[in-house]
Each structure stands twice: as C-alpha cells, then as structure tokens.
Amino acid sequence: MPSSPVPSSPVPSPLSYVDELADRARALVTRGSRRVLGIAGPPGAGKSTLAEAVVRALGADAALVPMDGFHLADAELRRLGRADRKGAPDTFDAYGYGALLTRLRAPRHGETVYAPSFERELEQPLSGALPVPPDVPLIVTEGNYLLLDEEPWPTAVRPHLDEVWWVAVDDTVRVERLIARHVEFGKPPAEARAWVLRSDEANARRVATGRDRADLMVDLDTGRLTPRSPLTPPAAPA
C-alpha cells in the first residue's frame, strides 16, 4: 500500500515577532561584556528559525551557536546502543556543550572560538564549523534541552545562560513540520511519521516540563510574548 503524503497546513512563523524579540535580545547587549541567550522548546517548534532571525536582526552584535553541534556521532551511538533514539538527551555531549558555553562567556582578546554545527544532509555533527570572534557581545544558542531538569543539563548548561526563551506552537503543526523535515532529508514518509511519533514526540514530552522555567514564553499560535521574569540587566563593562 503506498505511503500517505505528508499533510500540509499553515505553519505559524516566529518571523512575525522578530522585531520585538530582537529588541529584547538587544537589551542584553553591552559592549565590553558578553551574554548568552538560550532559545528552548520541543522538536519542530521553530527554535532554529527564530534564533537565526534574531541573529540576523542584531548583525555584528550576535553569533549563533546551536546545541545540535553536540550530537554524538552515529558510530558512538551504535557503540552505546542508542542509535534508535537519536535526539534523546543522552545522545548529546552535554558536558562538552557546557564547556563551550563556559569558554564563550569569557572571550579572550584576539581569540576566535570555533564551535561545532550539525549537518542535516549528513545527519552528523561537524567540528570547527562556526567561528565566534572575541568582540561579539551576544551569543544565541538554541536546543531542546536547555531547560531540562535532568542531570547533567541543569548544572552543565543552564548556569551559563543569562536568559532562556521557550517557543511553543500547536502540536499538530509541529508534528507535521517534523515529518516534512525528515522526508526532506531522506526518510520515506511512513518511516518519517513513525520516527516522529515514537522518538521525537517522546523527547517533546520530556522537555515540556521545562517550559515554566523559561524567562519568556513565545507562543506562535496566539502571537503572545509573555515574560515570566524581568529582563536581567547586563553587567557593567570591565
């Protein structure tokens, strides 16, 4: 029996709110110091799109360093017996991610930091792909597990983030978006749907417990931006 096509529906876009969000991100920026903004949410919520848009809006004042560069390689996942749930919290190098955030928070004069990225066509991390110059005052990072209350994430990652936003969208839209993404990068539609409903949605339920710890809620369904804590003022330049 042929696979059903991936259904389509209007997809809310975080780009609708980028001006207001860019203003909030810009308020974190102070020359002479560096801040780190995190953007969290379930798989397929629109974190990457939002993070890229905010960084574009801030220009030379911001650099994007996604969490996905710390995926474990497939060879290691197979060795650990975790390849069938790639994307779960323990399929990332959380300590390595935290170590990079530590380094990024304290830039050295004249030293460019090279962060890893994630190559979706290969479905593999790519080391040394993202240059971060020392004079960029704001780092924007995004990922599923920034607010996860399971070790090592609360101690290895969260303390290095000055503010974290949570991106929310209707679950039906989010699931369709994930299925379409997997199909785009090579999975047959039926296999893509099965993977999303088994693996990605298990991860979505796991990260949902962190939304109440966010500093700002970005609801793409209603267009509502809800601060849950006051904006932390930047530290005075050294």
Short mmCIF file of C-alpha atoms in Angstrom, two decimals:
data_model
loop_
_atom_site.label_atom_id
_atom_site.label_comp_id
_atom_site.label_asym_id
_atom_site.label_seq_id
_atom_site.Cartn_x
_atom_site.Cartn_y
_atom_site.Cartn_z
CA MET A 1 0.00 0.00 0.00
CA PRO A 2 1.56 3.37 -0.92
CA SER A 3 2.56 5.75 1.84
CA SER A 4 0.26 8.68 2.51
CA PRO A 5 1.66 12.06 1.57
CA VAL A 6 2.74 14.36 4.37
CA PRO A 7 -0.23 16.62 5.14
CA SER A 8 0.20 20.34 4.82
CA SER A 9 -1.25 23.15 6.93
CA PRO A 10 -0.46 26.77 7.64
CA VAL A 11 2.66 26.95 9.81
CA PRO A 12 2.96 29.86 12.24
CA SER A 13 6.26 31.64 11.80
CA PRO A 14 8.41 33.14 14.56
CA LEU A 15 9.47 35.75 11.99
CA SER A 16 6.22 37.57 12.72
CA TYR A 17 7.58 38.61 16.11
CA VAL A 18 11.25 39.07 15.32
CA ASP A 19 11.33 42.85 15.77
CA GLU A 20 10.02 42.73 19.33
CA LEU A 21 12.18 39.74 20.19
CA ALA A 22 15.25 41.32 18.64
CA ASP A 23 14.67 44.38 20.85
CA ARG A 24 14.63 42.16 23.94
CA ALA A 25 17.78 40.37 22.79
CA ARG A 26 19.44 43.72 22.04
CA ALA A 27 18.71 44.83 25.61
CA LEU A 28 21.07 42.07 26.77
CA VAL A 29 23.95 43.51 24.79
CA THR A 30 26.62 45.64 26.42
CA ARG A 31 29.91 46.41 24.80
CA GLY A 32 32.79 45.12 26.89
CA SER A 33 30.86 42.12 28.23
CA ARG A 34 29.32 39.01 26.75
CA ARG A 35 25.89 37.50 27.40
CA VAL A 36 24.34 34.20 26.31
CA LEU A 37 20.70 33.92 25.24
CA GLY A 38 19.11 30.47 25.04
CA ILE A 39 16.07 29.50 22.98
CA ALA A 40 14.40 26.25 24.03
CA GLY A 41 11.32 24.25 23.08
CA PRO A 42 10.21 20.86 21.77
CA PRO A 43 11.44 19.41 18.47
CA GLY A 44 9.95 21.26 15.50
CA ALA A 45 8.75 24.30 17.46
CA GLY A 46 10.68 26.81 15.34
CA LYS A 47 13.71 27.42 17.57
CA SER A 48 16.26 27.45 14.75
CA THR A 49 14.20 29.81 12.58
CA LEU A 50 13.72 32.21 15.47
CA ALA A 51 17.37 32.10 16.55
CA GLU A 52 18.60 32.73 13.00
CA ALA A 53 16.18 35.66 12.60
CA VAL A 54 17.24 37.29 15.87
CA VAL A 55 20.91 36.95 14.99
CA ARG A 56 20.29 38.47 11.55
CA ALA A 57 18.45 41.38 13.16
CA LEU A 58 21.33 42.08 15.56
CA GLY A 59 24.00 41.81 12.87
CA ALA A 60 27.56 42.05 14.20
CA ASP A 61 26.28 42.14 17.79
CA ALA A 62 25.29 38.45 17.84
CA ALA A 63 26.55 35.00 16.85
CA LEU A 64 24.57 31.75 16.63
CA VAL A 65 25.90 28.57 18.29
CA PRO A 66 23.23 25.80 18.25
CA MET A 67 23.22 22.89 20.70
CA ASP A 68 22.86 20.40 17.82
CA GLY A 69 26.60 20.51 17.13
CA PHE A 70 26.95 18.33 20.23
CA HIS A 71 25.03 15.36 18.84
CA LEU A 72 27.10 12.23 19.38
CA ALA A 73 28.30 10.73 16.10
CA ASP A 74 26.36 7.75 14.72
CA ALA A 75 29.32 5.43 15.30
CA GLU A 76 29.31 6.29 19.01
CA LEU A 77 25.53 5.98 19.23
CA ARG A 78 25.76 2.49 17.75
CA ARG A 79 28.51 1.57 20.23
CA LEU A 80 26.33 2.80 23.10
CA GLY A 81 23.19 1.10 21.75
CA ARG A 82 21.35 4.43 21.41
CA ALA A 83 21.11 4.83 17.63
CA ASP A 84 17.38 4.01 17.61
CA ARG A 85 16.62 7.06 19.79
CA LYS A 86 18.98 9.63 18.34
CA GLY A 87 17.97 13.05 19.63
CA ALA A 88 17.27 11.96 23.22
CA PRO A 89 19.11 13.85 25.99
CA ASP A 90 21.76 11.17 26.45
CA THR A 91 22.65 11.21 22.74
CA PHE A 92 24.29 14.63 23.18
CA ASP A 93 27.58 15.62 24.79
CA ALA A 94 26.02 17.90 27.43
CA TYR A 95 29.31 18.37 29.27
CA GLY A 96 31.07 19.36 26.07
CA TYR A 97 28.31 21.84 25.28
CA GLY A 98 28.61 23.31 28.76
CA ALA A 99 32.38 23.57 28.40
CA LEU A 100 31.96 25.52 25.15
CA LEU A 101 29.44 27.88 26.79
CA THR A 102 31.93 28.44 29.62
CA ARG A 103 34.60 29.36 27.10
CA LEU A 104 32.24 31.59 25.13
CA ARG A 105 31.24 33.52 28.25
CA ALA A 106 34.84 34.58 28.83
CA PRO A 107 36.27 35.55 25.44
CA ARG A 108 39.99 36.21 25.18
CA HIS A 109 41.34 39.16 23.29
CA GLY A 110 42.14 38.21 19.70
CA GLU A 111 40.93 34.60 20.07
CA THR A 112 38.26 33.22 17.76
CA VAL A 113 36.34 30.26 19.19
CA TYR A 114 35.31 27.58 16.69
CA ALA A 115 32.08 25.83 17.61
CA PRO A 116 30.60 22.69 16.02
CA SER A 117 27.50 22.67 13.84
CA PHE A 118 25.12 19.89 12.75
CA GLU A 119 24.99 18.98 9.07
CA ARG A 120 21.44 17.83 8.37
CA GLU A 121 22.20 16.29 4.99
CA LEU A 122 24.78 14.05 6.68
CA GLU A 123 22.85 13.86 9.97
CA GLN A 124 26.21 14.29 11.71
CA PRO A 125 27.97 16.94 13.83
CA LEU A 126 30.67 18.97 12.08
CA SER A 127 33.50 20.26 14.25
CA GLY A 128 35.08 23.69 13.93
CA ALA A 129 32.33 24.98 11.61
CA LEU A 130 31.11 28.12 13.41
CA PRO A 131 33.65 30.90 14.09
CA VAL A 132 32.82 33.19 17.03
CA PRO A 133 35.00 36.34 17.07
CA PRO A 134 36.01 37.65 20.51
CA ASP A 135 34.25 41.01 20.12
CA VAL A 136 30.70 39.66 19.60
CA PRO A 137 28.72 40.71 22.70
CA LEU A 138 25.79 38.26 22.44
CA ILE A 139 25.78 34.52 21.82
CA VAL A 140 22.43 33.00 20.82
CA THR A 141 22.14 29.25 21.34
CA GLU A 142 19.11 27.02 20.78
CA GLY A 143 18.18 23.46 21.55
CA ASN A 144 15.60 21.13 23.04
CA TYR A 145 17.24 20.56 26.41
CA LEU A 146 18.34 23.97 27.69
CA LEU A 147 15.70 23.84 30.45
CA LEU A 148 15.64 20.08 31.03
CA ASP A 149 15.63 19.31 34.75
CA GLU A 150 17.66 16.11 34.39
CA GLU A 151 21.37 15.91 35.06
CA PRO A 152 23.74 16.94 33.66
CA TRP A 153 21.73 19.67 31.90
CA PRO A 154 20.79 21.82 34.95
CA THR A 155 24.38 22.03 36.17
CA ALA A 156 26.39 21.75 32.93
CA VAL A 157 24.31 24.10 30.76
CA ARG A 158 21.67 26.27 32.45
CA PRO A 159 24.06 28.32 34.66
CA HIS A 160 25.78 29.65 31.52
CA LEU A 161 22.58 31.14 30.04
CA ASP A 162 21.63 34.68 31.05
CA GLU A 163 18.09 34.30 29.71
CA VAL A 164 16.11 31.47 28.10
CA TRP A 165 13.05 31.78 25.86
CA TRP A 166 10.53 28.98 25.30
CA VAL A 167 8.99 28.61 21.83
CA ALA A 168 5.54 26.98 21.71
CA VAL A 169 3.39 26.04 18.74
CA ASP A 170 0.33 23.84 18.13
CA ASP A 171 1.41 20.19 18.42
CA THR A 172 -0.32 19.15 15.19
CA VAL A 173 1.58 21.79 13.23
CA ARG A 174 4.81 20.90 14.99
CA VAL A 175 4.47 17.16 14.22
CA GLU A 176 3.71 17.84 10.54
CA ARG A 177 6.76 20.11 10.38
CA LEU A 178 8.97 17.37 11.85
CA ILE A 179 7.67 14.74 9.43
CA ALA A 180 8.30 17.05 6.48
CA ARG A 181 11.84 17.72 7.74
CA HIS A 182 12.66 14.01 7.96
CA VAL A 183 11.23 13.43 4.48
CA GLU A 184 13.28 16.32 3.10
CA PHE A 185 16.45 14.73 4.40
CA GLY A 186 15.81 11.26 3.05
CA LYS A 187 13.29 9.25 5.09
CA PRO A 188 10.25 7.79 3.29
CA PRO A 189 7.02 9.45 4.57
CA ALA A 190 5.81 6.39 6.51
CA GLU A 191 9.19 5.93 8.16
CA ALA A 192 9.40 9.64 8.94
CA ARG A 193 5.99 9.62 10.63
CA ALA A 194 6.85 6.52 12.66
CA TRP A 195 10.15 8.07 13.82
CA VAL A 196 8.48 11.35 14.83
CA LEU A 197 5.65 9.68 16.76
CA ARG A 198 7.98 7.27 18.53
CA SER A 199 11.20 9.23 19.11
CA ASP A 200 10.69 12.96 18.59
CA GLU A 201 7.41 13.03 20.50
CA ALA A 202 8.91 11.13 23.42
CA ASN A 203 11.55 13.86 23.58
CA ALA A 204 8.88 16.58 23.26
CA ARG A 205 7.03 15.22 26.29
CA ARG A 206 10.29 15.11 28.21
CA VAL A 207 11.26 18.71 27.54
CA ALA A 208 7.75 20.10 28.13
CA THR A 209 8.37 20.04 31.88
CA GLY A 210 10.92 22.85 31.43
CA ARG A 211 8.65 25.47 29.89
CA ASP A 212 7.72 27.01 33.25
CA ARG A 213 11.39 27.73 33.91
CA ALA A 214 11.70 29.98 30.85
CA ASP A 215 12.18 33.76 31.18
CA LEU A 216 9.96 34.47 28.16
CA MET A 217 7.19 32.44 26.52
CA VAL A 218 6.92 32.86 22.73
CA ASP A 219 3.52 31.48 21.69
CA LEU A 220 3.40 31.21 17.91
CA ASP A 221 -0.31 30.30 17.90
CA THR A 222 -1.53 33.44 19.62
CA GLY A 223 1.36 35.79 18.88
CA ARG A 224 1.68 36.39 22.61
CA LEU A 225 5.05 37.11 24.19
CA THR A 226 4.81 36.52 27.93
CA PRO A 227 7.73 37.49 30.19
CA ARG A 228 7.96 35.18 33.18
CA SER A 229 10.86 37.02 34.78
CA PRO A 230 12.27 40.54 34.45
CA LEU A 231 15.00 41.12 31.89
CA THR A 232 18.35 40.66 33.62
CA PRO A 233 20.36 43.86 33.21
CA PRO A 234 23.74 43.49 31.54
CA ALA A 235 26.79 43.56 33.75
CA ALA A 236 28.82 46.76 33.66
CA PRO A 237 31.78 46.59 31.28
CA ALA A 238 35.05 45.55 32.90
#
